[in-house]
Short mmCIF file of C-alpha atoms in Angstrom, two decimals:
data_model
loop_
_atom_site.label_atom_id
_atom_site.label_comp_id
_atom_site.label_asym_id
_atom_site.label_seq_id
_atom_site.Cartn_x
_atom_site.Cartn_y
_atom_site.Cartn_z
CA MET Z 1280 23.66 -6.68 253.76
CA VAL Z 1281 26.57 -4.24 253.91
CA SER Z 1282 26.13 -1.39 256.33
CA GLN Z 1283 28.03 1.89 256.33
CA VAL Z 1284 26.86 2.71 259.85
CA PRO Z 1285 26.96 0.73 263.11
CA LEU Z 1286 24.36 -2.01 263.20
CA LEU Z 1287 22.28 -3.29 266.11
CA VAL Z 1288 20.43 -6.59 265.79
CA VAL Z 1289 17.63 -7.15 268.29
CA VAL Z 1290 16.54 -10.74 268.87
CA GLY Z 1291 12.99 -10.22 270.04
CA TYR Z 1292 10.85 -12.43 272.26
CA VAL Z 1293 7.73 -11.07 270.56
CA TRP Z 1294 7.07 -8.36 268.00
CA PRO Z 1295 6.69 -5.07 269.90
CA GLU Z 1296 3.14 -4.04 270.79
CA PRO Z 1297 3.52 -0.78 272.74
CA ASN Z 1298 -0.25 -0.36 273.04
CA SER Z 1299 -0.63 -3.87 274.50
CA SER Z 1300 2.13 -4.10 277.11
CA ALA Z 1301 4.80 -2.15 278.93
CA ALA Z 1302 7.36 -4.55 277.47
CA GLY Z 1303 6.39 -3.44 273.97
CA TYR Z 1304 6.67 0.22 274.90
CA ARG Z 1305 10.07 -0.34 276.49
CA MET Z 1306 11.42 -2.19 273.47
CA LEU Z 1307 10.30 0.62 271.21
CA SER Z 1308 12.16 3.15 273.34
CA LEU Z 1309 15.37 1.09 273.12
CA LEU Z 1310 15.11 0.91 269.34
CA LYS Z 1311 14.67 4.68 269.22
CA LEU Z 1312 17.67 5.15 271.52
CA TYR Z 1313 19.95 3.47 268.98
CA LEU Z 1314 18.29 5.11 265.99
CA ALA Z 1315 18.87 8.53 267.57
CA GLN Z 1316 22.59 7.76 267.73
CA GLY Z 1317 22.70 7.09 263.99
CA TRP Z 1318 22.72 3.31 264.18
CA GLN Z 1319 20.91 1.01 261.79
CA VAL Z 1320 18.57 -1.39 263.58
CA VAL Z 1321 17.31 -4.84 262.59
CA PHE Z 1322 14.57 -6.46 264.66
CA ALA Z 1323 14.33 -10.24 264.37
CA SER Z 1324 11.92 -12.63 266.04
CA ALA Z 1325 10.77 -16.22 265.78
CA ALA Z 1326 7.35 -15.30 267.20
CA GLU Z 1327 4.21 -15.01 265.13
CA PRO Z 1328 3.31 -11.36 264.48
CA GLY Z 1329 0.47 -10.24 266.74
CA MET Z 1330 -2.53 -8.28 265.58
CA HIS Z 1331 -1.37 -5.16 267.44
CA ARG Z 1332 2.30 -5.18 266.38
CA TYR Z 1333 3.99 -1.83 265.85
CA PRO Z 1334 4.97 -0.91 262.24
CA LEU Z 1335 8.71 -0.86 262.84
CA ALA Z 1336 9.43 -0.09 259.19
CA GLU Z 1337 7.99 3.39 259.75
CA LEU Z 1338 10.94 4.06 262.07
CA GLY Z 1339 13.42 2.72 259.54
CA VAL Z 1340 13.87 -0.55 261.44
CA ILE Z 1341 14.35 -3.64 259.26
CA GLU Z 1342 12.19 -6.62 260.24
CA GLN Z 1343 13.35 -10.22 259.94
CA GLN Z 1344 11.53 -13.46 260.73
CA ILE Z 1345 13.92 -16.07 262.13
CA ALA Z 1346 13.61 -19.69 263.20
CA LEU Z 1347 14.49 -21.39 266.46
CA ASN Z 1348 17.08 -24.18 266.39
CA ASP Z 1349 18.01 -23.52 262.78
CA SER Z 1350 21.46 -22.80 261.35
CA SER Z 1351 19.94 -20.36 258.87
CA PHE Z 1352 20.25 -17.82 261.68
CA ASP Z 1353 24.01 -18.38 261.79
CA ASN Z 1354 24.42 -17.60 258.09
CA TRP Z 1355 22.13 -14.61 258.33
CA ILE Z 1356 23.82 -12.91 261.26
CA THR Z 1357 27.31 -13.73 259.95
CA ALA Z 1358 26.47 -11.81 256.79
CA LEU Z 1359 25.16 -8.87 258.81
CA ASN Z 1360 28.19 -8.79 261.14
CA PRO Z 1361 26.55 -6.37 263.62
CA GLN Z 1362 28.44 -4.25 266.12
CA ALA Z 1363 25.89 -5.08 268.84
CA VAL Z 1364 23.22 -7.70 269.49
CA LEU Z 1365 20.44 -7.21 272.04
CA PHE Z 1366 18.61 -10.21 273.48
CA ASP Z 1367 15.04 -9.50 274.57
CA ARG Z 1368 14.81 -11.51 277.84
CA PHE Z 1369 17.18 -14.21 279.01
CA MET Z 1370 15.38 -17.04 277.18
CA LEU Z 1371 16.45 -15.53 273.87
CA GLU Z 1372 20.05 -15.36 275.06
CA GLU Z 1373 19.84 -19.07 275.86
CA GLN Z 1374 18.51 -19.81 272.39
CA PHE Z 1375 20.74 -17.54 270.32
CA GLY Z 1376 23.66 -16.43 272.51
CA TRP Z 1377 26.02 -19.22 271.49
CA ARG Z 1378 25.14 -18.69 267.82
CA VAL Z 1379 25.91 -14.96 268.08
CA GLU Z 1380 29.23 -15.61 269.84
CA GLN Z 1381 30.20 -18.13 267.21
CA ALA Z 1382 29.15 -16.00 264.23
CA CYS Z 1383 30.24 -12.53 265.38
CA PRO Z 1384 32.39 -12.79 268.52
CA GLU Z 1385 33.33 -9.10 268.49
CA ALA Z 1386 29.73 -7.88 268.72
CA LEU Z 1387 28.63 -6.34 272.00
CA ARG Z 1388 26.07 -8.69 273.59
CA ILE Z 1389 23.33 -6.86 275.49
CA LEU Z 1390 20.61 -8.47 277.59
CA ASP Z 1391 17.40 -6.59 278.27
CA MET Z 1392 15.78 -8.29 281.27
CA GLU Z 1393 12.41 -6.49 280.87
CA ASP Z 1394 11.90 -7.46 284.49
CA CYS Z 1395 13.54 -9.97 286.81
CA HIS Z 1396 11.71 -13.17 285.87
CA ALA Z 1397 13.10 -15.03 288.87
CA LEU Z 1398 11.74 -12.40 291.27
CA ARG Z 1399 8.33 -12.37 289.61
CA ALA Z 1400 8.06 -16.17 289.64
CA ALA Z 1401 9.21 -16.40 293.27
CA ARG Z 1402 6.63 -13.83 294.34
CA GLU Z 1403 3.89 -15.61 292.43
CA GLN Z 1404 4.72 -18.91 294.11
CA CYS Z 1405 4.82 -17.25 297.54
CA ALA Z 1406 1.44 -15.61 296.84
CA LYS Z 1407 -0.05 -19.02 296.12
CA THR Z 1408 1.36 -20.64 299.24
CA THR Z 1409 1.33 -17.56 301.54
CA ALA Z 1410 5.00 -18.28 302.22
CA ALA Z 1411 7.58 -15.58 302.84
CA LEU Z 1412 9.90 -14.50 300.07
CA ASP Z 1413 13.24 -15.88 301.23
CA ALA Z 1414 16.59 -16.90 299.76
CA ALA Z 1415 15.32 -20.36 298.86
CA ALA Z 1416 12.48 -18.88 296.81
CA LEU Z 1417 14.81 -16.45 295.06
CA ASN Z 1418 17.44 -19.10 294.31
CA SER Z 1419 15.22 -21.10 291.97
CA GLU Z 1420 16.18 -22.94 288.81
CA LEU Z 1421 14.78 -19.97 286.89
CA ALA Z 1422 17.12 -17.68 288.80
CA LEU Z 1423 20.11 -19.88 287.97
CA ARG Z 1424 19.26 -19.59 284.28
CA GLU Z 1425 18.58 -15.86 284.36
CA ILE Z 1426 21.68 -14.88 286.36
CA ALA Z 1427 23.82 -17.13 284.15
CA ALA Z 1428 22.53 -15.26 281.09
CA ILE Z 1429 23.48 -11.96 282.74
CA TYR Z 1430 27.04 -13.19 283.25
CA ARG Z 1431 27.29 -14.49 279.69
CA CYS Z 1432 26.33 -11.10 278.27
CA ASP Z 1433 28.55 -8.04 278.25
CA ILE Z 1434 25.98 -5.68 279.74
CA THR Z 1435 22.43 -6.10 281.06
CA LEU Z 1436 19.74 -3.43 281.01
CA VAL Z 1437 17.82 -3.39 284.31
CA ILE Z 1438 14.53 -1.51 284.39
CA SER Z 1439 14.03 -1.16 288.15
CA SER Z 1440 16.25 0.42 290.79
CA TYR Z 1441 14.94 -2.21 293.21
CA GLU Z 1442 16.16 -4.98 290.91
CA MET Z 1443 19.52 -3.27 290.48
CA GLN Z 1444 19.90 -3.59 294.23
CA LEU Z 1445 18.61 -7.18 294.30
CA LEU Z 1446 21.00 -8.33 291.57
CA GLN Z 1447 24.02 -6.83 293.29
CA GLN Z 1448 23.21 -7.62 296.91
CA HIS Z 1449 21.45 -10.99 296.73
CA TYR Z 1450 22.82 -12.50 293.53
CA GLN Z 1451 26.22 -10.78 293.83
CA VAL Z 1452 26.30 -9.63 290.20
CA PRO Z 1453 29.10 -7.09 289.63
CA ALA Z 1454 27.87 -3.55 289.02
CA ALA Z 1455 30.03 -3.36 285.86
CA LEU Z 1456 27.71 -5.88 284.19
CA LEU Z 1457 24.54 -3.88 284.91
CA CYS Z 1458 23.07 -0.72 283.42
CA TYR Z 1459 20.05 1.00 284.98
CA CYS Z 1460 17.58 1.69 282.20
CA PRO Z 1461 14.04 2.61 283.33
CA PHE Z 1462 11.16 3.71 281.12
CA LEU Z 1463 12.34 6.46 278.77
CA LEU Z 1464 9.74 9.11 277.95
CA GLU Z 1465 10.43 11.64 275.22
CA GLN Z 1466 7.81 14.21 276.27
CA GLU Z 1467 7.04 15.57 279.72
CA PRO Z 1468 3.48 15.09 280.99
CA THR Z 1469 1.06 17.86 280.13
CA PRO Z 1470 -0.88 19.05 283.22
CA ASN Z 1471 -3.83 20.39 281.20
CA ARG Z 1472 -5.73 17.11 281.48
CA LEU Z 1473 -9.35 16.64 282.46
CA LYS Z 1474 -10.07 17.91 285.97
CA PHE Z 1475 -11.52 15.99 288.90
CA ASP Z 1476 -15.15 16.84 288.20
CA GLN Z 1477 -14.73 16.10 284.49
CA ARG Z 1478 -13.81 12.48 285.18
CA GLU Z 1479 -15.79 9.50 286.40
CA HIS Z 1480 -15.43 5.83 287.20
CA PHE Z 1481 -12.39 3.62 287.83
CA VAL Z 1482 -10.05 2.02 285.32
CA ALA Z 1483 -7.79 -1.04 285.43
CA ILE Z 1484 -5.58 -1.94 282.52
CA GLY Z 1485 -3.08 -4.66 281.67
CA ASN Z 1486 -2.31 -7.42 279.19
CA PHE Z 1487 -4.40 -10.44 280.16
CA ARG Z 1488 -1.59 -12.83 279.21
CA HIS Z 1489 0.53 -11.46 282.04
CA ALA Z 1490 -0.18 -13.48 285.21
CA PRO Z 1491 0.01 -10.57 287.72
CA ASN Z 1492 -2.60 -8.67 285.70
CA TRP Z 1493 -5.02 -11.59 285.56
CA HIS Z 1494 -4.62 -12.17 289.29
CA ALA Z 1495 -5.38 -8.47 289.88
CA VAL Z 1496 -8.60 -8.73 287.83
CA LEU Z 1497 -9.75 -11.71 289.88
CA TRP Z 1498 -8.89 -9.95 293.14
CA LEU Z 1499 -10.88 -6.93 292.02
CA LYS Z 1500 -13.86 -9.05 290.99
CA GLN Z 1501 -14.01 -11.27 294.05
CA GLN Z 1502 -12.98 -9.00 296.92
CA ILE Z 1503 -12.09 -5.40 296.17
CA TRP Z 1504 -14.77 -4.15 293.79
CA PRO Z 1505 -17.73 -5.34 295.92
CA LEU Z 1506 -16.37 -3.22 298.80
CA ILE Z 1507 -16.00 -0.16 296.56
CA ARG Z 1508 -19.36 -0.65 294.90
CA ALA Z 1509 -21.08 -0.83 298.29
CA ARG Z 1510 -19.78 2.67 299.04
CA LEU Z 1511 -20.14 4.06 295.49
CA PRO Z 1512 -23.17 2.31 293.97
CA GLN Z 1513 -23.12 4.42 290.78
CA ALA Z 1514 -19.44 3.93 290.03
CA GLN Z 1515 -18.15 1.62 287.35
CA LEU Z 1516 -14.85 -0.23 286.86
CA HIS Z 1517 -13.67 -0.30 283.26
CA ILE Z 1518 -11.14 -3.08 282.65
CA TYR Z 1519 -8.94 -2.91 279.57
CA GLY Z 1520 -6.22 -5.21 278.30
CA ALA Z 1521 -4.96 -6.98 275.21
CA TYR Z 1522 -5.90 -10.58 274.45
CA PRO Z 1523 -8.75 -11.11 276.94
CA PRO Z 1524 -9.56 -14.84 277.18
CA PRO Z 1525 -13.14 -16.11 277.53
CA LYS Z 1526 -12.65 -16.54 281.28
CA ALA Z 1527 -12.01 -12.78 281.48
CA THR Z 1528 -14.89 -11.61 279.30
CA ALA Z 1529 -17.17 -13.92 281.31
CA LEU Z 1530 -16.58 -11.63 284.32
CA HIS Z 1531 -18.32 -8.73 282.55
CA ASN Z 1532 -21.36 -7.66 284.59
CA VAL Z 1533 -23.23 -4.45 283.79
CA ARG Z 1534 -25.44 -4.69 286.87
CA ASP Z 1535 -22.38 -4.69 289.16
CA GLY Z 1536 -20.58 -2.01 287.15
CA PHE Z 1537 -17.75 -4.46 286.40
CA LEU Z 1538 -17.10 -3.89 282.69
CA VAL Z 1539 -14.48 -5.94 280.83
CA LYS Z 1540 -13.79 -3.92 277.68
CA GLY Z 1541 -10.74 -5.66 276.23
CA TRP Z 1542 -8.02 -3.98 274.18
CA ALA Z 1543 -7.68 -0.20 274.26
CA GLU Z 1544 -6.32 1.31 271.08
CA ASP Z 1545 -4.88 4.19 273.10
CA ALA Z 1546 -4.38 3.56 276.81
CA CYS Z 1547 -3.98 7.25 277.57
CA VAL Z 1548 -7.40 8.09 276.11
CA VAL Z 1549 -9.20 5.73 278.48
CA MET Z 1550 -6.86 6.48 281.37
CA GLU Z 1551 -7.37 10.25 281.33
CA GLN Z 1552 -11.17 9.88 281.34
CA ALA Z 1553 -11.13 7.85 284.57
CA ARG Z 1554 -10.96 9.44 288.00
CA VAL Z 1555 -8.89 6.69 289.66
CA CYS Z 1556 -6.68 3.86 288.36
CA LEU Z 1557 -6.75 0.56 290.27
CA ALA Z 1558 -3.67 -1.69 290.11
CA PRO Z 1559 -3.87 -4.23 292.97
CA LEU Z 1560 -0.78 -6.26 292.13
CA ALA Z 1561 -0.11 -9.05 294.60
CA PHE Z 1562 3.04 -10.15 292.80
CA GLY Z 1563 5.19 -9.08 289.88
CA ALA Z 1564 8.49 -7.39 289.11
CA GLY Z 1565 9.97 -4.60 287.04
CA LEU Z 1566 8.14 -1.32 286.47
CA LYS Z 1567 4.42 -1.11 285.81
CA GLY Z 1568 3.53 0.56 282.53
CA LYS Z 1569 -0.08 1.05 283.60
CA LEU Z 1570 1.06 3.18 286.55
CA LEU Z 1571 3.38 5.21 284.36
CA ASP Z 1572 0.45 5.85 282.00
CA ALA Z 1573 -1.71 6.85 284.96
CA MET Z 1574 0.85 9.42 286.11
CA ARG Z 1575 1.34 10.77 282.59
CA CYS Z 1576 -2.42 11.17 282.23
CA GLY Z 1577 -2.88 12.81 285.63
CA THR Z 1578 -4.89 9.89 287.00
CA PRO Z 1579 -4.16 9.08 290.66
CA SER Z 1580 -3.79 5.38 291.39
CA VAL Z 1581 -4.28 2.85 294.14
CA THR Z 1582 -1.68 0.11 294.09
CA THR Z 1583 0.41 -2.13 296.33
CA ASP Z 1584 4.00 -1.95 297.53
CA ILE Z 1585 4.93 -4.24 294.63
CA GLY Z 1586 3.05 -2.04 292.17
CA ALA Z 1587 4.89 1.10 293.27
CA GLU Z 1588 8.27 -0.64 293.56
CA GLY Z 1589 11.04 1.18 291.73
CA MET Z 1590 8.67 3.98 290.68
CA GLN Z 1591 8.66 6.23 293.73
CA PRO Z 1592 10.86 9.31 294.08
CA ASP Z 1593 14.34 8.70 295.41
CA GLY Z 1594 14.28 8.30 299.17
CA ALA Z 1595 10.52 7.75 299.35
CA SER Z 1596 9.15 5.33 301.91
CA VAL Z 1597 6.17 3.03 301.38
CA GLN Z 1598 5.92 2.25 305.09
CA ALA Z 1599 4.27 5.44 306.35
CA ASP Z 1600 0.73 4.98 307.63
CA ASN Z 1601 -0.48 8.40 306.51
CA PRO Z 1602 -1.20 8.25 302.75
CA ASP Z 1603 -0.89 12.02 302.48
CA GLN Z 1604 2.77 11.70 303.50
CA ARG Z 1605 3.61 8.98 301.02
CA LEU Z 1606 5.51 10.15 297.97
CA TRP Z 1607 3.26 8.40 295.50
CA ALA Z 1608 0.80 9.45 292.82
CA GLY Z 1609 -2.08 8.09 294.84
CA ILE Z 1610 -2.34 5.69 297.76
CA ILE Z 1611 -0.51 2.44 298.52
CA ALA Z 1612 -2.34 -0.40 300.29
CA ASN Z 1613 -1.82 -4.14 300.41
CA ASP Z 1614 -5.10 -5.80 301.36
CA ALA Z 1615 -8.58 -5.74 299.88
CA LYS Z 1616 -10.09 -3.54 302.60
CA GLY Z 1617 -7.24 -1.04 302.50
CA ILE Z 1618 -7.30 -0.85 298.70
CA ALA Z 1619 -11.06 -0.31 298.66
CA GLU Z 1620 -10.91 2.40 301.33
CA ALA Z 1621 -8.11 4.17 299.46
CA ALA Z 1622 -10.05 3.99 296.20
CA VAL Z 1623 -13.16 5.55 297.75
CA LYS Z 1624 -11.09 8.28 299.45
CA LEU Z 1625 -9.36 9.28 296.20
CA TYR Z 1626 -12.65 9.15 294.33
CA GLN Z 1627 -14.43 11.48 296.76
CA GLN Z 1628 -11.76 13.98 297.88
CA PRO Z 1629 -10.79 16.55 295.21
CA GLU Z 1630 -7.95 18.10 297.20
CA LEU Z 1631 -6.27 14.77 297.90
CA TRP Z 1632 -6.85 13.76 294.29
CA SER Z 1633 -5.19 16.93 292.98
CA ARG Z 1634 -2.16 16.54 295.26
CA CYS Z 1635 -1.67 12.97 294.06
CA GLN Z 1636 -2.03 14.07 290.45
CA GLN Z 1637 0.72 16.69 290.88
CA GLN Z 1638 2.94 14.14 292.62
CA GLY Z 1639 2.52 11.85 289.63
CA TYR Z 1640 3.70 14.55 287.25
CA ALA Z 1641 6.73 15.15 289.50
CA ILE Z 1642 7.63 11.44 289.59
CA VAL Z 1643 7.51 11.17 285.80
CA THR Z 1644 9.72 14.23 285.40
CA GLU Z 1645 12.22 13.08 288.02
CA LYS Z 1646 12.59 9.42 287.11
CA PHE Z 1647 11.45 8.59 283.59
CA MET Z 1648 12.46 11.29 281.13
CA LEU Z 1649 14.76 10.22 278.31
CA ALA Z 1650 16.79 13.42 278.65
CA ALA Z 1651 17.73 12.49 282.22
CA HIS Z 1652 19.15 9.10 281.25
CA GLN Z 1653 20.20 9.17 277.61
CA THR Z 1654 23.77 10.49 278.03
CA ARG Z 1655 24.58 8.14 280.93
CA LEU Z 1656 23.07 5.14 279.15
CA TRP Z 1657 24.87 5.72 275.90
CA GLN Z 1658 28.21 6.44 277.55
CA GLN Z 1659 28.07 3.17 279.48
CA LEU Z 1660 27.04 1.10 276.46
CA GLU Z 1661 29.73 2.62 274.27
CA GLN Z 1662 32.44 2.41 276.93
CA VAL Z 1663 31.85 -1.32 277.25
CA ARG Z 1664 31.80 -1.76 273.47
CA GLN Z 1665 35.00 0.21 272.95
CA GLN Z 1666 36.81 -1.78 275.69
CA LEU Z 1667 35.09 -5.06 275.03
CA GLU Z 1668 38.01 -7.48 275.33
CA LEU Z 1669 39.22 -5.95 278.61
CA HIS Z 1670 35.65 -5.90 279.93
CA ARG Z 1671 35.22 -9.59 279.15
CA GLN Z 1672 38.51 -10.56 280.75
CA HIS Z 1673 37.32 -8.96 283.99
CA ASN Z 1674 34.21 -11.14 283.86
CA PHE Z 1675 35.80 -14.53 284.51
CA THR Z 1676 32.50 -16.07 285.63
CA GLY Z 1677 31.01 -15.11 282.29
CA LEU Z 1678 33.93 -16.67 280.41
CA MET Z 1679 33.50 -19.87 282.37
CA LEU Z 1680 29.74 -20.03 281.87
CA ARG Z 1681 30.03 -19.43 278.14
CA HIS Z 1682 32.61 -22.18 277.87
CA HIS Z 1683 30.37 -24.76 279.56
CA ALA Z 1684 26.80 -23.60 279.03
CA TYR Z 1685 27.13 -22.71 275.37
CA ARG Z 1686 28.42 -26.19 274.66
CA SER Z 1687 25.29 -27.78 276.11
CA THR Z 1688 22.84 -25.34 274.49
CA LYS Z 1689 24.72 -25.57 271.22
CA PHE Z 1690 24.51 -29.34 271.10
CA MET Z 1691 20.87 -29.29 272.17
CA GLY Z 1692 20.03 -26.80 269.44
CA GLN Z 1693 21.89 -28.81 266.83
CA TRP Z 1694 20.14 -31.99 267.98
CA ILE Z 1695 16.70 -30.38 267.66
CA GLU Z 1696 17.61 -29.04 264.21
CA ALA Z 1697 18.79 -32.46 263.06
CA LYS Z 1698 15.65 -34.08 264.49
CA ASN Z 1699 13.43 -31.61 262.66
CA ARG Z 1700 15.27 -32.17 259.39
CA LEU Z 1701 14.97 -35.91 259.78
CA GLY Z 1702 11.27 -35.53 260.40
CA ALA Z 1703 10.88 -33.39 257.31
CA SER Z 1704 12.79 -35.85 255.16
CA THR Z 1705 10.46 -38.68 256.21
CA ALA Z 1706 7.37 -36.54 255.54
CA ALA Z 1707 6.65 -36.29 259.27
CA GLU Z 1708 5.66 -32.98 260.74
CA PRO Z 1709 8.57 -31.40 262.68
CA ASP Z 1710 8.22 -30.31 266.25
CA ALA Z 1711 6.29 -27.07 266.32
CA VAL Z 1712 7.58 -24.28 268.48
CA PRO Z 1713 4.71 -22.24 269.94
CA ALA Z 1714 4.83 -18.47 269.80
CA PRO Z 1715 6.08 -17.00 273.08
CA GLU Z 1716 3.55 -15.50 275.44
CA ALA Z 1717 3.41 -11.73 275.54
CA ASN Z 1718 4.49 -10.01 278.72
#
């Protein structure tokens, strides 16, 4: 394909599902960012298309199914010769980075972290063992892989201001390799939502395939919701999320007001009908799309320090004991009793509820509007692309890692390809590569 305009190729972990996960919404906003600058965009993925995938063709994005460990990708991307390639999560850079460098070495290589996988995994492990999050937990094998991918790329998009700080201070990643890119909303929130007395019940929402969300559902079921229900016997908790497994639907209990409703076609419709959003996240990373939706819809939330991380106004503290003084669109608490008490308070106090609603609108306007970030984002991306060779020479660690790591991943990929071809030639079924799990 010959292109008369700059071309971006996105190598996707999954096909975007903006109504199923925050990752899908974020990817869609990045595609629109490039489209708005007049670029042509191709989205390629080796994953199986999900039932809720977004119709990218309606945006003018070209879709391409690709294969893992197959040289057909090399021929395909060589013919395209894109000006930029974006890897959706570090695992895709490991799979395809060396192929992109070999086929189109002058293309800008962008990594979108989505969130810091190493941080999320370390927190999950610490939650299981009740251990403290320390340097040993953060310096895991997963971290070595993820930070190496950051160095091998020319620029990395980081969604959370907290993770920008973590990458620079703990992992010592140079600031020149990082670009702060939070959620990017095109429209400001509209305050004329349903009022306090027009709403009822609680809502929790999140993709069931994402471990922090499933843990939150269990925490609600086993500890938090019984405390709330004892104080508000008529209240219900409506739980939404894509891909609910049988173990999740089995938690549905009408008598207890614990209603597992599965996928929501429009998260904002169900969010704006609820009085309070519950997001008791014991671990995780990045920014929480469910809390952004809650703020956009004027629904105050109860969440944890981890849930609010990177989403509070600049200079806000999550340590204050008085919830009315916290700069959050609701109340922050970190144990079952505190979360339940906060939920009841928000549910019963209209004045507090209204103040938290207004704070949510202010946070969205301050931190997550496309207009506030677009110019800075685009200038940084284009500056790196226009000075690519000089930029790479200043990243000696990246040069070194590409020299060594790409050799090993290249040979591994070629070995798997040869093995699969041998299997096919002897009528044996080749190794199947499962579709990646949605975030």
